[in-house]
Coordinates of C-alpha atoms and ligand atoms in Angstrom, one line a residue:
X26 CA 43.9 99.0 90.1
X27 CA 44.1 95.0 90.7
X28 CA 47.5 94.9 91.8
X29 CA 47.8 91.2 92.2
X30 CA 51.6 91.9 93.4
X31 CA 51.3 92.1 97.2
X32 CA 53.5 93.8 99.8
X33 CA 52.6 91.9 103.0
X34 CA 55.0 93.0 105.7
X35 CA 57.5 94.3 103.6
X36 CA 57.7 91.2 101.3
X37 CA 56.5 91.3 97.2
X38 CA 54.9 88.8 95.6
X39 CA 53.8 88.0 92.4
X40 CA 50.3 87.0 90.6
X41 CA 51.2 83.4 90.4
X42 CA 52.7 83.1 93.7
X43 CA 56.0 81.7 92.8
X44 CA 58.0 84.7 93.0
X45 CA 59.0 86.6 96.5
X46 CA 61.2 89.1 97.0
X47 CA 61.9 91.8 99.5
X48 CA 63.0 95.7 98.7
X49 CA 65.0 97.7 100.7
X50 CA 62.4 100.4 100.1
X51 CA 59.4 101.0 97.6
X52 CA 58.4 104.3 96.0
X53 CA 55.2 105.2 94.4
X54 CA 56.3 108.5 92.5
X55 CA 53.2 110.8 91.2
X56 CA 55.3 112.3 88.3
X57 CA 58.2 112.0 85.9
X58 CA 60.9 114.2 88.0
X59 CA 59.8 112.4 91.6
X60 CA 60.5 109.3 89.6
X61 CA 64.2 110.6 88.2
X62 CA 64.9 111.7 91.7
X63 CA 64.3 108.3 92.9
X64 CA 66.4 106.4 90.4
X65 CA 69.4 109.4 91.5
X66 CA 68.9 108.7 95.0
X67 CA 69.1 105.0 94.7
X68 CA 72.3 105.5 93.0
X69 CA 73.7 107.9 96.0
X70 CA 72.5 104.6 98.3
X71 CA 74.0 102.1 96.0
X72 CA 70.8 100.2 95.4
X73 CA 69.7 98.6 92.6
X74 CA 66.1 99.9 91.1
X75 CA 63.0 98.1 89.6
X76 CA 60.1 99.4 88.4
X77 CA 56.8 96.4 88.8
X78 CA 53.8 96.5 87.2
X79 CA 51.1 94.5 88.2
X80 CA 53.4 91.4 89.2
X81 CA 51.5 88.9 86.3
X82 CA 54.8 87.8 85.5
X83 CA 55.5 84.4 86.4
X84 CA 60.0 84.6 86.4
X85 CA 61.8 86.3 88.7
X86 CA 62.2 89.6 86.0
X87 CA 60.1 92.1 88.4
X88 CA 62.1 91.5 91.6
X89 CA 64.5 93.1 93.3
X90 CA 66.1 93.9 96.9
X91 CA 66.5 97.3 96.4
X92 CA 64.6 100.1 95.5
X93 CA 61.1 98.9 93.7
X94 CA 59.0 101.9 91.8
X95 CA 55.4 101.3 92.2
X96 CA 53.4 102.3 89.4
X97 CA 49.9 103.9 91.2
X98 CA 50.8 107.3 90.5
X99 CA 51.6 107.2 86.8
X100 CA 48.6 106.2 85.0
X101 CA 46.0 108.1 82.5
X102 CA 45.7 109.5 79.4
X103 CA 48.3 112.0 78.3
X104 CA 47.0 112.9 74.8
X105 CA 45.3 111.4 72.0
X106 CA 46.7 112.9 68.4
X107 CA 43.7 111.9 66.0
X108 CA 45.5 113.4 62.8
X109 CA 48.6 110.4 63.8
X110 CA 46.1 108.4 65.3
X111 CA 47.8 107.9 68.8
X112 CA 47.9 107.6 72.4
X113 CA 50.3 108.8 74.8
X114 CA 49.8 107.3 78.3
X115 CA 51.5 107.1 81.1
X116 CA 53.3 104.1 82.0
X117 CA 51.2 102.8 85.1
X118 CA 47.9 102.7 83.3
X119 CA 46.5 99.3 83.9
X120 CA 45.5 97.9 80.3
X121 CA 42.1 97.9 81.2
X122 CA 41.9 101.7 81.8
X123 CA 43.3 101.8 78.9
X124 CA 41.0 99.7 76.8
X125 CA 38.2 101.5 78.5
X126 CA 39.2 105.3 77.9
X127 CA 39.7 104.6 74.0
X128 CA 36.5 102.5 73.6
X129 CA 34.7 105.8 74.9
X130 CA 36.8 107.6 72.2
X131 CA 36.0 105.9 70.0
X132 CA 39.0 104.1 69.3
X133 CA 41.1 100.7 70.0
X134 CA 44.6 98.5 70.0
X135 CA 45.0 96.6 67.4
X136 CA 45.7 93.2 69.2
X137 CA 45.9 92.4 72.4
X138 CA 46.4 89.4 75.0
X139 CA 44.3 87.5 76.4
X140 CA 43.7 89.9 80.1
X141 CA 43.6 93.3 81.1
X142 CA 44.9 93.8 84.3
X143 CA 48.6 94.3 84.1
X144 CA 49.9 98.0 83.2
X145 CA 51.3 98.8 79.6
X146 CA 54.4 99.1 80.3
X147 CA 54.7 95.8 82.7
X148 CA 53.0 93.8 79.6
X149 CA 55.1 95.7 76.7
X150 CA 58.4 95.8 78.6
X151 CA 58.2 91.5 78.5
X152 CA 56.6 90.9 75.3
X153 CA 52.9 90.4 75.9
X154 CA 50.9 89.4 72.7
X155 CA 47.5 87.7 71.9
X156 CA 47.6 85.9 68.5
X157 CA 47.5 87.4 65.1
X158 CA 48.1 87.0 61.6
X159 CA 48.9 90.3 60.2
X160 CA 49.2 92.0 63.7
X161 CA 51.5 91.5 66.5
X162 CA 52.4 92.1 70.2
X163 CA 51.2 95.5 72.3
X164 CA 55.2 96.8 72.0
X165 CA 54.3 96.1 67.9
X166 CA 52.0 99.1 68.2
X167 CA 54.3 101.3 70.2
X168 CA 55.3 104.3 68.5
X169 CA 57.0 106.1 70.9
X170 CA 58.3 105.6 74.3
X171 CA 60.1 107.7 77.0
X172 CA 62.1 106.4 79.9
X173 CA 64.3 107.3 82.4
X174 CA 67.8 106.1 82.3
X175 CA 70.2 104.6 84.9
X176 CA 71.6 108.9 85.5
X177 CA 68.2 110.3 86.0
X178 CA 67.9 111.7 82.9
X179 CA 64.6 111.4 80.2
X180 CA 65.0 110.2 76.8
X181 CA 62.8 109.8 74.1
X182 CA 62.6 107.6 71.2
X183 CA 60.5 106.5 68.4
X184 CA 61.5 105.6 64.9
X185 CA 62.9 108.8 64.1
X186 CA 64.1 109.9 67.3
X187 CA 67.0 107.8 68.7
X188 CA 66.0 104.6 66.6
X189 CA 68.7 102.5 68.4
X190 CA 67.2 102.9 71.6
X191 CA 63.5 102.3 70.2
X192 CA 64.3 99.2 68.4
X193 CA 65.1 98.0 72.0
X194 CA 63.2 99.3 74.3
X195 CA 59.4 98.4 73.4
X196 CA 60.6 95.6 74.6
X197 CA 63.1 96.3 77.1
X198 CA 63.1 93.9 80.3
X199 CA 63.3 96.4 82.3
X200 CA 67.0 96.3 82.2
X201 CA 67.7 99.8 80.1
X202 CA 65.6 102.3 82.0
X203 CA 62.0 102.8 83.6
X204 CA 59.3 103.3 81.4
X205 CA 57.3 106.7 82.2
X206 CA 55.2 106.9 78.8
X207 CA 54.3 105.0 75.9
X208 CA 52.5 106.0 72.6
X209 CA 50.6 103.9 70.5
X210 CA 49.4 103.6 67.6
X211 CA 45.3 103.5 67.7
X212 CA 42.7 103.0 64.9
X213 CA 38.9 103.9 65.1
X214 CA 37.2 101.2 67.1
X215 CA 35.6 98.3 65.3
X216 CA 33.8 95.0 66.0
X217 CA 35.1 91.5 65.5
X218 CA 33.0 88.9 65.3
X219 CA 34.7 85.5 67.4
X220 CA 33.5 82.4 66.7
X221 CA 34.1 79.3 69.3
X222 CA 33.9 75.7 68.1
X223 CA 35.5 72.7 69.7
X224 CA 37.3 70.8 66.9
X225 CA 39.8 67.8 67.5
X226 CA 43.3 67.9 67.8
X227 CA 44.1 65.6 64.3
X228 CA 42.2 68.0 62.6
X229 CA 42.7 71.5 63.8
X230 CA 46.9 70.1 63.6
X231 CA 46.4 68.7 59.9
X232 CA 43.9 72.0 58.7
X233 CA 46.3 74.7 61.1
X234 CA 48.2 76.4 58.0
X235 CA 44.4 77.2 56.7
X236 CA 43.2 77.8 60.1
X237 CA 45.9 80.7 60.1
X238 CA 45.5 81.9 56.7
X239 CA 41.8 82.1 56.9
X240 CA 41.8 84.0 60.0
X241 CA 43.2 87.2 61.5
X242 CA 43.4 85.9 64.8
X243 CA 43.4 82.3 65.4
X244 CA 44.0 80.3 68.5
X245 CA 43.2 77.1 69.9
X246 CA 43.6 75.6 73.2
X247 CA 44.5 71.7 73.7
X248 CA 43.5 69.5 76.2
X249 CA 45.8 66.7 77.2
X250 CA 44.7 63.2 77.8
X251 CA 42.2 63.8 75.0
X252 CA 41.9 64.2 71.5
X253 CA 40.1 67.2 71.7
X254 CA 40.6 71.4 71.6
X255 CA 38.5 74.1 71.4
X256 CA 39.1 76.7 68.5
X257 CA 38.9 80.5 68.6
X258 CA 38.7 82.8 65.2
X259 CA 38.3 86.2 65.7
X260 CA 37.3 88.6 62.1
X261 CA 36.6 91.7 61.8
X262 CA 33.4 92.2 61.1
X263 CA 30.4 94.8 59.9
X264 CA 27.9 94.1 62.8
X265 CA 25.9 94.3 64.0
X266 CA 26.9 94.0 67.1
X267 CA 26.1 90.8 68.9
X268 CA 27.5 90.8 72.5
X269 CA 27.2 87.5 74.2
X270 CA 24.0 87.9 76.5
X271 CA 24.9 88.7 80.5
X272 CA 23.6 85.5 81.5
X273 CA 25.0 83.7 79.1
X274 CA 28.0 85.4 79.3
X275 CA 28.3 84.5 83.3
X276 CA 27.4 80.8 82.6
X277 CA 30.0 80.2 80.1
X278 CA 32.9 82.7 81.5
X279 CA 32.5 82.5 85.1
X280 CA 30.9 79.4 86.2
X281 CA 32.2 76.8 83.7
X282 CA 35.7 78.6 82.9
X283 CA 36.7 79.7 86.0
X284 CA 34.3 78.4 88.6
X285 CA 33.6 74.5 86.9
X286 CA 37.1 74.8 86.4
X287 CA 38.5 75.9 89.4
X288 CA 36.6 73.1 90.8
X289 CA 37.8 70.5 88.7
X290 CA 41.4 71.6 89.4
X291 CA 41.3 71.2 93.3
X292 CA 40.1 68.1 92.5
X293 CA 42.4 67.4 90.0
X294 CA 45.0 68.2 92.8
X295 CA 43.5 66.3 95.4
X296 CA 43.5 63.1 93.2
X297 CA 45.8 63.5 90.1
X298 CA 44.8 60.1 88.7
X299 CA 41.3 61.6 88.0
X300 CA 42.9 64.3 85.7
X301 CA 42.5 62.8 82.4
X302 CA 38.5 61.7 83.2
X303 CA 37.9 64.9 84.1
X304 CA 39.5 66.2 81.2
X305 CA 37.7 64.6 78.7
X306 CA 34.4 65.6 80.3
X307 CA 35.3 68.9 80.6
X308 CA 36.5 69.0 76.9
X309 CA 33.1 67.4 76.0
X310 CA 31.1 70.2 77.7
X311 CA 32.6 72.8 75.6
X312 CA 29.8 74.0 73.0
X313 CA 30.1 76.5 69.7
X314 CA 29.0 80.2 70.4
X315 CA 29.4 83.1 67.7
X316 CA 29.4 86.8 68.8
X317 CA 30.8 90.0 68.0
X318 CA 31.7 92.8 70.0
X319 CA 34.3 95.5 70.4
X320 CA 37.9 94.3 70.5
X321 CA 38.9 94.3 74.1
X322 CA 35.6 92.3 74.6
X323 CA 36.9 90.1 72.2
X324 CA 40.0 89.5 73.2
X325 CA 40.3 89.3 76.9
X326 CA 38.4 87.9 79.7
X327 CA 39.0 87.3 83.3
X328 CA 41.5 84.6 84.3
X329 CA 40.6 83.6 88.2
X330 CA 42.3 80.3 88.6
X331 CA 45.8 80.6 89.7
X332 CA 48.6 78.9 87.8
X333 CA 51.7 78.9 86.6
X334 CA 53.1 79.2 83.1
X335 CA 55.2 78.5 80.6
X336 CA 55.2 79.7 76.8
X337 CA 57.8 79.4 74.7
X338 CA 57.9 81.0 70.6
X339 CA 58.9 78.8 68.2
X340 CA 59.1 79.1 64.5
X341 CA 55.3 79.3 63.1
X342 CA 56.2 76.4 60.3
X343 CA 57.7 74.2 63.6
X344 CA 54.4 74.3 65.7
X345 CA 52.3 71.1 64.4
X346 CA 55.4 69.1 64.8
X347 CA 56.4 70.6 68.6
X348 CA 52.8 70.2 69.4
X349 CA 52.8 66.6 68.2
X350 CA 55.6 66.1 70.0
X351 CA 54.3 67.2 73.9
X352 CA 51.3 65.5 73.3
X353 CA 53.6 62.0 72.9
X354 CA 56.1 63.3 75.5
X355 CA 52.9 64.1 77.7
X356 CA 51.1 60.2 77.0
X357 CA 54.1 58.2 77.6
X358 CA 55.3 60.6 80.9
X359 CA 52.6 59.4 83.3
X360 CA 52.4 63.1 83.5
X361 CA 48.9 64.4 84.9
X362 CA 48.4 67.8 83.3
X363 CA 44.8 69.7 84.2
X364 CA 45.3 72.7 81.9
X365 CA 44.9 73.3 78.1
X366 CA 48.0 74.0 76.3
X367 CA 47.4 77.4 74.3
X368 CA 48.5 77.9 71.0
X369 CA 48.6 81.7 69.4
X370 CA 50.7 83.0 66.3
X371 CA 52.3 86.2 65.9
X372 CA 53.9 88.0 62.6
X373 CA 57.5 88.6 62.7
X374 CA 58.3 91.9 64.1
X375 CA 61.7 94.3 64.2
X376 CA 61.9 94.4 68.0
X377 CA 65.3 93.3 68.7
X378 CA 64.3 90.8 71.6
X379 CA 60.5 90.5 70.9
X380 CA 60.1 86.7 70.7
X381 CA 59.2 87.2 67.3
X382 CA 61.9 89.3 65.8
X383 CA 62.6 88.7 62.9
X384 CA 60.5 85.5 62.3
X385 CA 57.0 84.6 61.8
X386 CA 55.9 82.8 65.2
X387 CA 53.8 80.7 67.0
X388 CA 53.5 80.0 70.5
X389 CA 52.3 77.5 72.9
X390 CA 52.0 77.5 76.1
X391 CA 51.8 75.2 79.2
X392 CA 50.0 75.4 82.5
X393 CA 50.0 74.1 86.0
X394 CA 47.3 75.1 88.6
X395 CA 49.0 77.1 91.6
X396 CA 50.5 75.0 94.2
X397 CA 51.0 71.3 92.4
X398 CA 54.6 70.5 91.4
X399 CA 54.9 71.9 87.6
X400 CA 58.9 71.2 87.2
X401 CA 58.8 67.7 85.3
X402 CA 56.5 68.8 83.2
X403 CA 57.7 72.1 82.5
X404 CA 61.0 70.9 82.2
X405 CA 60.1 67.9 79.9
X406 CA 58.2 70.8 77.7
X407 CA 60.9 73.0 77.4
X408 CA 63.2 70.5 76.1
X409 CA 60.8 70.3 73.1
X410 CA 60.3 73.7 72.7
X411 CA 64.4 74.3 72.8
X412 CA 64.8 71.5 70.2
X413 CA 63.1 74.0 68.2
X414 CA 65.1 76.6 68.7
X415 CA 62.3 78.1 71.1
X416 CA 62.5 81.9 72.3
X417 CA 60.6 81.7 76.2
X418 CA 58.5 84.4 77.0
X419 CA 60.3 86.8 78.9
X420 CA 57.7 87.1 82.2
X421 CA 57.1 83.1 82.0
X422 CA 58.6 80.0 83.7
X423 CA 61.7 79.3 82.0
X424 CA 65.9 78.3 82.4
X425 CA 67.6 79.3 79.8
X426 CA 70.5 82.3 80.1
X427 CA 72.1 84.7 78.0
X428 CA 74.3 82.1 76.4
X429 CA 71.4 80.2 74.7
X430 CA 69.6 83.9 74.1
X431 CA 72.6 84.6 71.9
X432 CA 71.8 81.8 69.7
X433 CA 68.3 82.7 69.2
X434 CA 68.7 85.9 68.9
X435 CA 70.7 87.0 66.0
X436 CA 70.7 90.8 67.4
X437 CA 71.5 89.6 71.0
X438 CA 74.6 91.7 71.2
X439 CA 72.8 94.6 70.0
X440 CA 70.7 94.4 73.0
X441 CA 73.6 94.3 75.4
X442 CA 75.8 96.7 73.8
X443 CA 72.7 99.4 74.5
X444 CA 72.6 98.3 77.7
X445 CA 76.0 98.9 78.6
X446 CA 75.8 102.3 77.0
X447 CA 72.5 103.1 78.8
X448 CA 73.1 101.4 82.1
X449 CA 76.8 100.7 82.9
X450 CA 76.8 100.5 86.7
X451 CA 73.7 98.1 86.0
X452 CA 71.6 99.8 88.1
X453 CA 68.2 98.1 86.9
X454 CA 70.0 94.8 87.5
X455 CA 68.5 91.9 88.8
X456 CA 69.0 88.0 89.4
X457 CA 66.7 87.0 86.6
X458 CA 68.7 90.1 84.3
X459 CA 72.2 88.7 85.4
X460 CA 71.2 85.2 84.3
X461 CA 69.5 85.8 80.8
X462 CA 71.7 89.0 79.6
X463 CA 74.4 88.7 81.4
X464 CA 76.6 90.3 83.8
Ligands
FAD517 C1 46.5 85.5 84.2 C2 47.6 85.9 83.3 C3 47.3 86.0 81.9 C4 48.3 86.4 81.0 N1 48.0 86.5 79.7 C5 49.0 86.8 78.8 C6 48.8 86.8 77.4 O1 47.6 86.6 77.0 N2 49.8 87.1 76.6 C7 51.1 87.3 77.1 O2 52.0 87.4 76.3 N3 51.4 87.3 78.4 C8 50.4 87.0 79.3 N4 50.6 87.0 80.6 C9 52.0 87.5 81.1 C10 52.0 89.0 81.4 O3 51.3 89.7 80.4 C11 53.4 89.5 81.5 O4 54.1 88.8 82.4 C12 53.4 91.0 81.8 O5 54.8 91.4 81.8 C13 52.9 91.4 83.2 O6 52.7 92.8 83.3 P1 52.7 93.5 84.7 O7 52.2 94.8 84.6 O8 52.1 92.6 85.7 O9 54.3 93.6 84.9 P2 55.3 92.9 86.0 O10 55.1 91.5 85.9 O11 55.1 93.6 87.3 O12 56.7 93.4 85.4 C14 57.1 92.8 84.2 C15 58.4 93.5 83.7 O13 58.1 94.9 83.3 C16 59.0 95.7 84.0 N5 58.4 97.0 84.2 C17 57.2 97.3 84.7 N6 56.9 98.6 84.7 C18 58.0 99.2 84.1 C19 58.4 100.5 83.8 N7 57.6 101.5 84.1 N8 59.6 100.7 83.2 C20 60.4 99.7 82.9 N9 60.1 98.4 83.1 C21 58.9 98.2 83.8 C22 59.4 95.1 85.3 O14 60.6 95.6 85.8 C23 59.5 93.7 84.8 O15 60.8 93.5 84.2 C24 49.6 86.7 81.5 C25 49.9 86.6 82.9 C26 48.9 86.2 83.8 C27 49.2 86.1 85.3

C-alpha cells in the first residue's frame, strides 16, 4: 500500500506535509476483535484512539497523541452479494485494491474522486467525492457499515439496521467509532467515454448550467492569471473501448501533468513573479483528447506534485458567482497562484454531515504547491466561499468550528447528539474534533 503517512522516529505525518503529530503508541490489528481489544485497552490507559488511513488529508482530523490504529491488516474483499449487487470490504483496503478486484469481477463504483491511493474508509469517513450529476460521493454508495464503538463493542448499520447511526456514520469524522467494514453498492462494470477540451473561463462560466445538465460528470479546472480552463465530460458510453495509448498516456499524464508541471512549480517558487507567464503557456499547451475506458481509468490518475488544499461546497446555483468572485479577489491581490482551481458538482445527498446534505452542490477547490506560503490566499478564498454559506471539506485546509458548522448544517445537532450517545468519554477525540464538533 502507498502509505503516504510516515512514522519517522515515532512522529506521523501526513501526505501534504503540513500535518505532524506524535502517538503514544500505534497498533496495526489483523482482525476485528484485536482491533476492539485495542480501543478497550486504550481506555484502561486513558488514551485517546485514532484510526488513519492513508494520511491524504490535508487538516489535522487524522492525528492524535494517543493511540493511532493502522490500517495494514484490515484490507480485502469480504464478500460480493451479486443478487444485492454489493461489496463488503474491509475497512483498510486502499481504493485502488479496491477498484482493481471489482474491475476483474466484473463490476465498478459508481463515482469516484479523482485518486486511488487512500483507504475506503479514510476517503468515506471525510467526504471524498469526484463530480457528478445524478451520482454522488463514495459514503453515497455505502450501504452498510460496521464499526467499533468507544466500549469495544461492534455495531452494524445500514438503512434498516440502526438507521440513526447510518445516516451518520458514512460520513463520520472519525469521531463515532473506527470503521472495520464497509458495503457498497456495485453495478456491472461499464465504459465511459471522457472527453478533454480546453475552453475559456467566460464561456465554460456563461454555458456551466448546460455543461452540467448535458453531462453526468462534468468538471473543469481554472487557471488563474488567465482566461483559460480545461474542461472534462465524462458519459457513459457503448464502446468500444478506446484507452488512451501507453505512450500517449505517459506524455500527457506523467511528463506534462506531473513532470512539466512539477517543473514549472519549483520555478514558479523560486521566482513567483513568473507565475502568471508560465501559466498562460502552460494553459496554452493543453490539447483536446477523447477516450473511453473503464471507470476507475476514467476517473482517477496519479497526483505526484505535492500541495496543499482547500475545497469548500457551496450551493450548485452560487458557483459562477463565487467563482467570478476569486478570480477578481485573485487579480487585484497581487496574489501568485501556480495551481488550477478545480471545480466538480455533486447531487444533494441524506448524509447528515456530507458537504452535500441536503443540497445540490458544487465545489471548488484551491491549491498551493508544498512548501510556498498558502495562508493569504487560502484565507482570502475562504472568505468567499463562507459568504456563500460554504461547507469545507472535512480532510482539507480550513478554520471554521462547530459554531459556524451549526449554521450550515441544519442536522448539526443530530450529529453531536449521536456522538455523545456513542462516544461520551470522547475517546476518538482530537484537536481538529474539539474545534469543528465541539467539546
Ligand atoms: C493527492 C490528493 C488527491 C485527493 N483527491 C480528492 C478528491 O478527488 N476528492 C476528494 O473529495 N478528496 C480528495 N482528497 C482528499 C482525501 O480523499 C481525503 O482527505 C481522505 O479522507 C483521505 O483518505 P485517507 O485514507 O488518507 O484517510 P486519512 O487522511 O488518513 O484519515 C481521514 C479521516 O478518516 C478517519 N479514518 C480512517 N480510517 C478510519 C477507520 N477505519 N474508522 C474510522 N475513521 C477512520 C481518520 O481518523 C480521519 O478522521 C485528495 C487528497 C490528496 C492528497
Amino acid at each position: 500500500m502507498s502509505t503516504a503517512a510516515s512514522a519517522k522516529n515515532g512522529t506521523w505525518r501526513n501526505w501534504g506535509g503540513n500535518v505532524t503529530a506524535r502517538p503514544a503508541r500505534e497498533v496495526t490489528p489483523a482482525s476485528v476483535d484485536e482491533l476492539a481489544a485495542a480501543v478497550r485497552k486504550a481506555a484502561e490507559d486513558g488514551l485517546k484512539v485514532k484510526a488513519v488511513g492513508t494520511g491524504h488529508s490535508f487538516t489535522s482530523i487524522a492525528a492524535t497523541d494517543g493511540v493511532l490504529i493502522r490500517p495494514q491488516l484490515l484490507t480485502g474483499i469480504r464478500n460480493i452479494d451479486r443478487d444485492a449487487m454489493t461489496v463488503t470490504v474491509e475497512a483498510g483496503t486502499p481504493l485502488k485494491r479496491l477498484n482493481m478486484a471489482l474491475a476483474r469481477e466484473g463490476l465498478s463504483l459508481t463515482n469516484m474522486g479523482d485518486i486511488m491511493e487512500q483507504t475506503v474508509s479514510g476517503a468515506t469517513s471525510t467526504g471524498t467525492h469526484g463530480t457528478g450529476r445524478d451520482s454522488g460521493s463514495i459514503a453515497a454508495q455505502i450501504r452498510g457499515l460496521e464499526l467499533v464503538t468507544a466500549d469495544g463493542s461492534v455495531l452494524s448499520c445500514s438503512e434498516k439496521e440502526n438507521p440513526e447511526v447510518f445516516a451518520a456514520a458514512r460520513i463520520g469524522l472519525g469521531a463515532l467509532g473506527v470503521v472495520t467494514a464497509i458495503t457498497f453498492a456495485v453495478e456491472p462494470v461499464f465504459l465511459l467515454t471522457a472527453r478533454e477540451e480546453p475552453m475559456s473561463f467566460d464561456k465554460v462560466t456563461s454555458a456551466f448550467d448546460e455543461l452540467w445538465t448535458e453531462n453526468e460528470h462534468f468538471e473543469f479546472y481554472w487557471f488563474p492569471h488567465t482566461g483559460s480552463t480545461s474542461t472534462k465530460r465524462n458519459n457513459r458510453s457503448t464502446g468500444p473501448e478506446k484507452p488512451v495509448p501507453q505512450l500517449q498516456g505517459w506524455i500527457e499524464d506523467e511528463f506534462l501533468s506531473n513532470g512539466v508541471f512539477q517543473v514549472a512549480q519549483w520555478v514558479g517558487r523560486a521566482v513567483p513573479g513568473t507565475i502568471p507567464s508560465i501559466a498562460r503557456i502552460s494553459s496554452k499547451a493543453l490539447s483536446a483528447r477523447t477516450y473511453t475506458d473503464i471507470p476507475y481509468k476514467v476517473f482517477t490518475s496519479p497526483r505526484r506534485v505535492r500541495f496543499v488544499e482547500m475545497e469548500y461546497a457551496v450551493p450548485r446555483e452560487a458557483v459562477v458567482a463565487t467563482l467570478r468572485e476569486l478570480k477578481t479577489m485573485i487579480e487585484r491581490s497581487g496574489l501568485r497562484v501556480s495551481f488550477p482551481v478545480e471545480v466538480r458538482t455533486a447531487p444533494a445527498d441524506d448524509i447528515t454531515l456530507s458537504t452535500a446534505s441536503g443540497r445540490d452542490s458544487a465545489y471548488i477547490a484551491v491549491h498551493m504547491v508544498k512548501g510556498t506560503p498558502y495562508q493569504a490566499y487560502f484565507t482570502a478564498a475562504e472568505r468567499i466561499f463562507t459568504a456563500h454559506e460554504g461547507r469545507p471539506h472535512w480532510g482539507k485546509v480550513h478554520t471554521r468550528d462547530a459554531e459556524y458548522f451549526a449554521g450550515v448544517y441544519p442536522r448539526f445537532g443530530e450529529f453531536t447528539a449521536l456522538r455523545d450517545r456513542l462516544d461520551p468519554d470522547r475517546r476518538f477525540q482530537n484537536d481538529y474534533l474539539r474545534r469543528v464538533l465541539g467539546a
